Amino acid sequence: MWVLGISQSHNGAVALTRNGKIISAIQAERISRIKRQPLRLDEDKLLVSKCVNYCLKEAGIKHSDLQSIAISTPWDINPIENKILFSYVGGSPKDYKGTYYVPHHYAHVEYILHYSNLSPGIVLIIDGSGSKEKDRKYFNVYEKKDSKCISHVHAAGKETISAYWFDGKNLLLIYRFSPPVAMSEKCNQNSNGFLQSIGHYWRWASNYCCGSHSEAGKVMGLSAFGDPNVHKNLKILTINKHGLIKLNYEKLNKKFNLPNIFAKDLTDNDHYSNIAAMVQRDTEDILVNILKILKAKHPSNTLYYAGGVALNVVANEKIIRSRLFDNVILNGSVEDNGTAIGAALAASNMLVNKRAVGKMTDYYGKTYSNDEILDAIKKFPFKYEFIDENKKYNTIAYLIFRNEVVGWFQGRSEFGPRALGNRSILANPLNPKMKYILDLHIKQRDRYRPYAPVVLEEYTKKYFDIDGISPVMMSGGKVLSKDFPAITHVDGSARVQTLSQKDNESFYKLVKSFHEISGFPIILNTSFNLPGEPIVENPTDALNSFTHGSLRY
């Protein structure tokens, strides 16, 4: 059963599944080369069809082989006639079983449960906002509600937090916060369009601190430089014992009136650092309180956590350290691009009446052949040489040890926001000047933003204080050695990727070679892209980035 999933969203994507197995997926931004590319079926017909063709080609099938299309969106739902929908995706299926409209948060749920091994647990989804309550009449993938569900739902609301109980087979909605969207509502007065939403709290902070609504990652990095106690008495974000959340925009706007509208560098700026620290602390406290409420009603040792807010690895670590759960499961593509996969899986579950599970990964893109890579290289005036497979890893590891910065392109492209060793820029974590070199010459990033390490899984506990493994770079913790200044944040932490040979054999061999040369099983790993661009997808993207950047290898 071939099912195509589409995330019609501000971070659009297309995915393809077969009988519940994820076959391929692509973010629209990797095709358009516009970071955080929105995807609207009616307005972006050419881009949609390119994304669909990308997935079909990787699977070796045609449009006629598709049997269903599943759509998830946080925007208004407008059911589409089959003929029109087929024109959007670029071709017509032959044996079509129907179109499925999947609630936004439910799509997040189905994606993360793909990595569940069918173990029971609580599933928590937190993002900016998802489906509107008025659109639930259009869904034909249905949620079942627990009789004791905690419901803070406005009839004209929009879901911002949802939680479910998963018993190993079925799902029950156990909590929903769906605040009103109308700006005339008392809770939205003075909000400037933001909702009662943890995700929108970060959007406000991103606008205020960085001059753009899509820089929450920068705010998280900045928070380590601030003091959360400076504004601890403001109580901007609160939750009561019944799970009702309040976000006081009036107090925010009254207290803070110096927005960084020109996006100036905030290094060593206490005003913005302290605000970032406040937002970070508020978020961590609310998350733990929500989970305590949920666990009291639904005892469990396992938490599945997704949605855009779950990209905050500092808060993730707070959840893990709370010891509320023995197992905290985090997938890589937790934001809206992942709902393309989740929508396809939701439809597939209904069609085949079975939930399939798989190994945690984010390598869902295309592998480019050596011929494709060579054809791209010949279009550029570069010197190049072929290296024997047996020498490749030692050669590159030695370059990194010599403090060269290397562009590394191989294997299936990553689907999510993290480069995980297939579309990466790699550098020496031992060099105290390396962060400065990357910030100034390669990535051109704000100085307060950290870089991440990749560590051979078997050495994780020796160098990092983290629980479990982190194959998709969604966990963090303290760095236990002073030998790695290039990947150690100002608070002594790092966002860690753990790497096993089964995860990525080629990348594992490279890090192992660096270990043999340097004595340390860790490399600095950052995304392969120019400033302001998405991660590179194909060989030409990589060579363009190489040409206009400052890489030598």
XYZ file of C-alpha atoms in Angstrom:
553
model
C 0.000 0.000 0.000
C 1.812 3.110 -1.277
C 0.764 6.270 0.592
C 2.000 9.778 -0.175
C 2.094 12.204 2.755
C 2.091 15.987 2.388
C 2.829 18.587 5.031
C 1.104 21.719 3.765
C 2.810 24.085 6.156
C 5.312 26.841 6.804
C 7.957 24.078 6.742
C 6.530 21.953 3.972
C 7.519 18.427 3.045
C 6.499 15.322 1.121
C 6.985 11.704 2.192
C 6.302 8.242 0.814
C 5.468 5.107 2.786
C 4.730 1.509 1.832
C 2.711 -0.641 4.213
C 3.749 1.600 7.076
C 7.458 1.630 6.221
C 9.042 5.039 5.514
C 10.589 4.864 2.039
C 11.610 8.466 1.286
C 10.999 12.042 2.380
C 12.100 15.529 1.366
C 11.683 19.002 2.807
C 10.532 21.532 0.233
C 13.382 23.848 1.243
C 15.974 21.361 -0.019
C 14.462 21.587 -3.505
C 13.669 25.327 -3.617
C 16.874 26.294 -1.742
C 14.794 28.727 0.350
C 15.116 28.074 4.064
C 11.851 27.097 5.786
C 10.045 26.951 2.471
C 6.253 26.971 2.909
C 4.300 24.500 0.826
C 0.799 25.306 -0.414
C -0.785 22.836 -2.786
C -2.626 25.455 -4.826
C 0.120 28.085 -4.931
C 3.252 25.915 -5.166
C 2.130 23.347 -7.717
C 5.525 23.056 -9.443
C 7.418 22.692 -6.170
C 4.917 20.139 -4.868
C 5.309 18.037 -8.002
C 9.124 18.230 -7.752
C 9.002 16.988 -4.155
C 6.607 14.195 -5.127
C 8.801 13.159 -8.069
C 11.840 13.140 -5.771
C 10.159 10.612 -3.470
C 8.732 8.479 -6.267
C 12.077 8.300 -8.063
C 13.884 7.229 -4.907
C 11.300 4.461 -4.443
C 11.377 3.444 -8.107
C 7.615 3.861 -8.632
C 5.253 6.120 -10.602
C 2.222 8.255 -9.755
C 0.007 5.442 -11.000
C 1.307 3.188 -8.194
C 0.072 5.502 -5.437
C -3.009 4.279 -3.594
C -3.651 7.122 -1.185
C -2.623 10.693 -0.391
C -2.637 12.018 3.175
C -2.519 15.721 4.016
C -1.722 17.476 7.278
C -1.763 21.242 7.760
C -1.955 23.830 10.542
C -3.768 26.113 8.099
C -7.412 26.162 7.016
C -8.588 22.917 5.456
C -10.215 23.005 2.057
C -11.051 19.493 0.823
C -9.746 18.971 -2.702
C -11.370 17.049 -5.544
C -9.272 14.104 -6.707
C -8.727 15.476 -10.205
C -7.387 18.754 -8.850
C -5.258 17.036 -6.200
C -3.713 14.756 -8.811
C -2.829 17.808 -10.905
C -1.052 19.297 -7.886
C 1.081 16.203 -7.278
C 1.837 15.778 -10.979
C 0.064 12.549 -11.909
C -2.890 10.235 -11.317
C -3.017 6.990 -9.323
C -4.795 3.997 -10.883
C -6.121 2.148 -7.848
C -6.921 5.087 -5.585
C -8.274 4.333 -2.108
C -8.950 7.927 -1.136
C -7.550 11.129 0.327
C -7.018 11.377 4.074
C -7.058 14.616 6.048
C -5.079 14.133 9.249
C -5.230 16.377 12.350
C -1.941 18.217 12.679
C -1.010 17.011 16.164
C -2.173 13.500 15.333
C 0.285 13.445 12.407
C 3.076 14.342 14.842
C 1.926 11.465 17.042
C 1.892 8.852 14.310
C 5.401 9.789 13.221
C 7.025 9.464 16.640
C 5.132 6.241 17.384
C 6.858 4.725 14.358
C 9.860 4.434 16.705
C 7.865 3.087 19.649
C 8.401 -0.678 19.356
C 4.719 -0.598 20.394
C 5.653 0.185 24.007
C 2.831 1.902 25.953
C 3.359 5.487 27.059
C 2.283 9.109 27.114
C 2.632 11.052 23.851
C 3.083 14.826 24.196
C 2.891 17.257 21.259
C 3.772 20.942 21.703
C 4.267 23.415 18.863
C 3.278 26.898 17.755
C -0.189 25.800 16.708
C -1.888 22.991 14.832
C -5.384 22.284 13.569
C -8.287 24.660 14.090
C -11.261 23.302 16.018
C -13.629 24.441 13.269
C -11.836 22.174 10.791
C -12.307 18.911 12.705
C -15.393 18.151 10.653
C -13.167 17.655 7.612
C -10.879 15.018 9.141
C -11.364 11.393 8.152
C -8.588 10.145 10.401
C -10.279 10.277 13.768
C -9.045 10.828 17.305
C -10.654 8.933 20.175
C -11.082 10.847 23.403
C -10.507 9.477 26.887
C -13.527 9.837 29.166
C -11.386 11.802 31.642
C -9.611 13.941 29.048
C -8.366 17.293 30.373
C -9.900 19.677 27.870
C -9.204 23.399 27.598
C -10.698 23.800 24.149
C -12.305 26.937 22.759
C -14.880 26.339 20.006
C -12.978 28.798 17.811
C -9.601 27.631 19.056
C -6.425 26.158 17.603
C -4.547 23.267 19.199
C -1.214 24.238 20.732
C -0.706 21.295 23.116
C -2.097 17.778 22.854
C -1.350 14.625 24.807
C -2.391 11.038 24.180
C -2.251 7.697 25.933
C -0.811 4.931 23.751
C -1.542 1.407 25.020
C 0.684 -0.310 22.484
C -2.025 -0.405 19.846
C -4.627 2.334 20.288
C -4.495 6.052 21.039
C -6.699 8.098 23.360
C -6.630 11.883 23.646
C -5.999 12.701 27.325
C -5.215 16.443 27.239
C -5.767 19.315 24.852
C -5.070 23.029 25.101
C -6.734 24.774 22.173
C -6.980 28.511 22.930
C -9.034 31.002 20.905
C -7.529 32.575 17.801
C -9.588 35.764 17.649
C -7.577 38.797 18.663
C -10.693 40.255 20.291
C -10.522 37.569 22.985
C -9.244 38.869 26.316
C -6.285 36.447 26.414
C -5.095 37.658 22.997
C -5.291 41.383 23.631
C -1.862 43.030 23.292
C -0.485 39.807 21.791
C 0.260 41.260 18.337
C -1.119 38.152 16.664
C 0.491 35.575 18.936
C -1.608 32.861 20.589
C -1.610 31.330 24.043
C 1.134 28.958 22.971
C 4.553 27.908 24.234
C 5.695 27.845 20.618
C 4.467 31.410 20.150
C 6.254 32.466 23.347
C 9.437 31.408 21.552
C 8.304 33.174 18.405
C 7.850 36.346 20.436
C 11.332 35.909 21.935
C 12.769 35.226 18.486
C 11.226 38.428 17.118
C 12.284 40.474 20.130
C 15.832 39.179 20.398
C 16.733 38.326 16.795
C 14.423 40.389 14.582
C 12.854 37.304 12.983
C 10.148 34.875 14.090
C 12.096 31.779 12.990
C 15.218 32.055 15.158
C 14.174 30.101 18.243
C 17.393 28.086 17.997
C 19.422 31.272 18.376
C 17.388 32.252 21.439
C 18.085 28.861 23.000
C 21.824 29.326 22.430
C 21.654 32.844 23.826
C 19.867 31.678 26.976
C 23.031 30.038 28.319
C 24.611 33.499 28.630
C 21.721 34.925 30.668
C 20.476 34.752 34.239
C 16.941 33.320 34.504
C 16.576 34.743 38.010
C 16.621 38.364 36.803
C 12.981 38.113 35.683
C 11.854 35.196 37.843
C 9.074 37.187 39.514
C 7.387 38.237 36.278
C 5.551 34.917 35.863
C 4.853 35.431 32.172
C 3.981 31.783 31.481
C 1.946 29.906 34.092
C -0.092 26.717 34.487
C -2.674 25.842 37.136
C -3.345 22.445 38.701
C -5.970 21.700 36.059
C -3.500 22.185 33.199
C -4.769 25.580 32.055
C -1.927 27.654 30.607
C -1.736 31.436 30.553
C 0.744 33.576 28.657
C 0.688 37.217 29.687
C 1.518 39.273 26.592
C 0.390 42.507 28.232
C 3.044 42.107 30.887
C 5.636 41.114 28.275
C 5.062 44.164 26.124
C 4.960 46.502 29.084
C 8.222 45.186 30.548
C 10.236 44.756 27.351
C 10.200 47.517 24.742
C 13.645 47.430 23.099
C 13.261 44.820 20.333
C 16.328 43.981 18.282
C 14.630 44.879 15.005
C 17.922 45.130 13.085
C 19.127 41.676 14.242
C 22.397 43.016 15.627
C 24.906 40.622 17.200
C 23.796 39.963 20.776
C 27.085 38.605 22.101
C 27.708 39.987 25.611
C 24.309 41.712 25.694
C 22.739 41.073 29.104
C 19.316 42.510 28.249
C 18.567 39.960 25.531
C 20.470 37.118 27.195
C 18.406 37.467 30.359
C 15.160 37.481 28.364
C 16.270 34.329 26.542
C 17.126 32.709 29.872
C 13.683 33.657 31.231
C 11.879 32.074 28.263
C 14.032 28.966 28.536
C 13.392 28.543 32.278
C 9.651 29.220 31.901
C 9.431 26.584 29.180
C 11.281 23.965 31.207
C 9.095 24.578 34.271
C 5.829 24.378 32.316
C 6.886 21.190 30.521
C 7.698 19.421 33.775
C 4.422 20.603 35.342
C 2.355 19.396 32.375
C 4.033 16.012 32.521
C 3.448 15.696 36.262
C -0.275 16.339 35.705
C -0.429 13.790 32.883
C 1.544 11.122 34.699
C -0.613 11.460 37.815
C -3.627 10.430 35.728
C -1.836 8.009 33.415
C 1.129 6.346 35.186
C 3.829 5.432 32.698
C 7.585 5.032 32.435
C 7.704 6.084 28.776
C 7.248 9.486 27.152
C 7.070 10.174 23.417
C 7.654 13.863 22.770
C 7.370 15.810 19.475
C 6.283 19.109 17.921
C 8.443 22.138 17.192
C 9.079 22.936 20.862
C 10.767 19.530 21.182
C 13.699 20.911 19.149
C 14.781 22.566 22.401
C 17.419 20.094 23.556
C 18.038 22.036 26.775
C 14.403 21.579 27.793
C 14.550 17.969 26.614
C 17.405 17.361 28.994
C 15.384 18.975 31.791
C 12.597 16.453 31.132
C 15.055 13.564 31.125
C 16.729 14.778 34.342
C 13.367 15.118 36.068
C 13.303 11.289 36.245
C 9.559 11.329 35.615
C 10.144 8.742 32.896
C 12.658 5.966 32.400
C 12.407 6.335 28.629
C 12.069 9.619 26.729
C 11.718 9.062 22.972
C 12.575 11.966 20.643
C 12.604 11.736 16.858
C 14.659 14.017 14.605
C 12.024 15.714 12.444
C 9.801 16.863 15.291
C 8.659 20.042 13.539
C 6.136 20.414 10.730
C 8.147 18.661 8.031
C 7.714 15.453 10.031
C 3.941 15.616 9.714
C 4.286 14.583 6.054
C 5.565 11.226 7.295
C 3.048 11.174 10.145
C 0.107 11.834 7.832
C 1.166 9.033 5.486
C 1.578 6.641 8.424
C -1.837 7.604 9.847
C -3.520 6.838 6.530
C -1.534 3.635 6.117
C -2.571 2.455 9.596
C -6.206 2.870 8.628
C -5.825 1.186 5.249
C -3.876 -1.875 6.406
C -5.126 -1.844 10.018
C -1.614 -2.256 11.373
C 0.964 0.121 12.847
C 4.480 -0.601 11.598
C 7.569 0.389 13.576
C 11.145 1.090 12.554
C 14.613 2.034 13.760
C 15.232 5.644 14.764
C 16.868 7.514 11.883
C 16.538 10.658 9.781
C 18.259 9.413 6.624
C 15.210 9.439 4.346
C 16.591 11.368 1.385
C 18.329 10.355 -1.813
C 21.710 8.734 -2.346
C 23.532 10.220 -5.340
C 25.675 7.900 -7.444
C 29.371 8.447 -8.114
C 28.496 9.229 -11.738
C 26.036 11.934 -10.647
C 28.649 13.421 -8.336
C 31.356 13.333 -11.011
C 29.051 14.936 -13.597
C 28.429 17.802 -11.150
C 32.133 18.238 -10.365
C 33.004 18.551 -14.065
C 30.805 21.662 -14.258
C 33.097 23.460 -11.800
C 36.765 24.499 -12.230
C 38.009 22.358 -9.342
C 40.998 20.128 -8.915
C 39.923 16.744 -7.688
C 41.338 13.288 -7.144
C 39.941 9.860 -6.385
C 40.949 8.290 -3.089
C 40.962 4.554 -2.551
C 38.154 3.457 -0.221
C 40.652 2.020 2.256
C 42.583 5.304 2.428
C 39.607 7.659 2.370
C 38.834 7.709 6.061
C 42.421 8.135 7.283
C 43.086 10.845 4.693
C 40.066 12.923 5.709
C 40.531 12.286 9.431
C 44.127 13.498 9.137
C 42.988 16.671 7.340
C 40.558 17.367 10.202
C 43.273 16.672 12.791
C 45.482 19.195 10.940
C 42.678 21.749 11.524
C 41.344 21.746 7.991
C 37.575 22.183 7.722
C 36.021 19.556 5.456
C 32.747 19.411 3.528
C 31.428 15.825 3.816
C 28.788 14.652 1.326
C 27.723 10.994 1.189
C 24.797 8.607 1.518
C 21.106 9.451 1.923
C 20.379 13.071 2.772
C 18.961 13.927 6.176
C 15.271 14.800 6.316
C 15.262 16.926 9.464
C 16.997 20.105 10.614
C 20.189 18.381 11.825
C 23.126 17.355 9.671
C 23.948 13.840 10.879
C 27.048 13.009 8.906
C 25.766 12.827 5.338
C 25.556 16.542 4.525
C 28.000 17.903 7.114
C 30.881 20.279 7.619
C 33.414 18.597 9.899
C 36.159 20.133 12.012
C 38.572 19.502 14.870
C 36.843 19.853 18.276
C 40.229 20.024 20.046
C 41.260 23.357 18.509
C 40.355 26.323 20.776
C 40.335 28.604 17.711
C 38.077 26.402 15.605
C 34.802 27.982 16.735
C 36.166 31.407 15.818
C 37.311 30.085 12.402
C 33.897 28.596 11.687
C 31.984 31.647 12.942
C 34.038 34.121 10.942
C 35.003 32.311 7.753
C 32.761 29.297 7.186
C 29.338 29.570 8.833
C 29.347 33.329 9.531
C 27.292 32.779 12.667
C 26.587 34.747 15.829
C 29.376 34.106 18.319
C 27.002 32.987 21.072
C 25.780 29.968 19.075
C 27.461 26.626 19.858
C 28.577 23.792 17.584
C 27.684 20.161 18.122
C 29.851 17.056 18.521
C 29.406 13.586 17.099
C 30.802 10.856 19.348
C 31.213 7.132 18.833
C 28.334 5.655 20.808
C 30.503 3.347 22.888
C 32.454 6.323 24.286
C 29.481 8.590 25.034
C 29.475 8.180 28.828
C 33.191 8.867 29.045
C 32.895 12.334 27.536
C 29.283 13.491 28.041
C 26.831 13.418 30.909
C 23.763 12.304 28.975
C 21.292 9.497 29.453
C 20.995 6.902 26.717
C 21.806 7.539 23.079
C 21.127 10.497 20.788
C 21.341 9.296 17.151
C 19.379 12.262 15.747
C 21.039 14.932 17.929
C 18.014 15.607 20.154
C 19.677 15.317 23.577
C 22.384 17.268 25.336
C 24.357 17.369 28.527
C 27.541 18.458 30.231
C 30.898 17.924 28.534
C 33.043 15.904 30.950
C 36.408 16.893 29.490
C 38.123 20.205 28.883
C 39.760 18.851 25.741
C 36.946 19.994 23.416
C 36.677 23.806 23.474
C 35.206 24.001 19.962
C 32.036 22.079 20.913
C 31.605 23.159 24.544
C 28.997 25.867 25.117
C 29.490 28.648 27.661
C 27.500 26.663 30.249
C 29.684 23.591 29.738
C 27.086 21.687 27.708
C 26.811 20.280 24.188
C 24.038 19.029 21.899
C 25.263 15.515 21.161
C 24.972 13.090 18.263
C 25.851 9.540 19.259
C 26.998 7.327 16.400
C 26.985 3.564 16.048
C 28.248 1.550 13.098
C 24.673 0.456 12.381
C 23.502 4.094 12.267
C 25.926 5.182 9.555
C 28.826 2.882 8.726
C 30.782 5.308 6.542
C 30.552 8.182 9.020
C 31.426 5.794 11.852
C 34.609 4.742 10.050
C 35.632 8.371 9.643
C 35.141 9.230 13.321
C 36.929 6.005 14.266
C 39.882 7.006 12.082
C 39.983 10.411 13.790
C 39.988 8.562 17.118
C 42.992 6.492 16.044
C 44.891 9.595 14.908
C 43.962 12.028 17.696
C 43.145 9.761 20.611
C 39.609 11.180 20.817
C 36.418 9.635 19.307
C 34.731 12.997 18.667
C 34.435 15.343 15.670
C 32.716 18.742 15.409
C 29.702 18.299 13.119
C 27.722 21.199 11.667
C 25.420 21.479 8.674
C 26.791 21.781 5.132
C 25.276 25.025 3.835
C 25.985 28.668 3.228
C 24.639 31.230 5.732
C 20.877 31.637 5.373
C 20.493 28.588 3.121
C 19.069 25.121 3.805
C 21.352 22.112 4.157
C 22.702 21.034 0.765
C 20.730 18.277 -0.951
C 22.471 17.276 -4.188
C 26.074 17.395 -5.465
C 25.526 20.707 -7.245
C 24.213 22.298 -4.036
C 27.307 21.078 -2.212
C 29.669 22.375 -4.882
C 27.907 25.746 -4.986
C 28.305 25.993 -1.224
C 31.956 24.989 -1.572
C 32.511 27.579 -4.314
C 30.979 30.532 -2.479
C 32.171 29.569 0.969
C 35.629 29.278 2.466
C 36.125 25.507 2.466
C 39.310 24.084 0.964
C 38.323 20.409 1.068
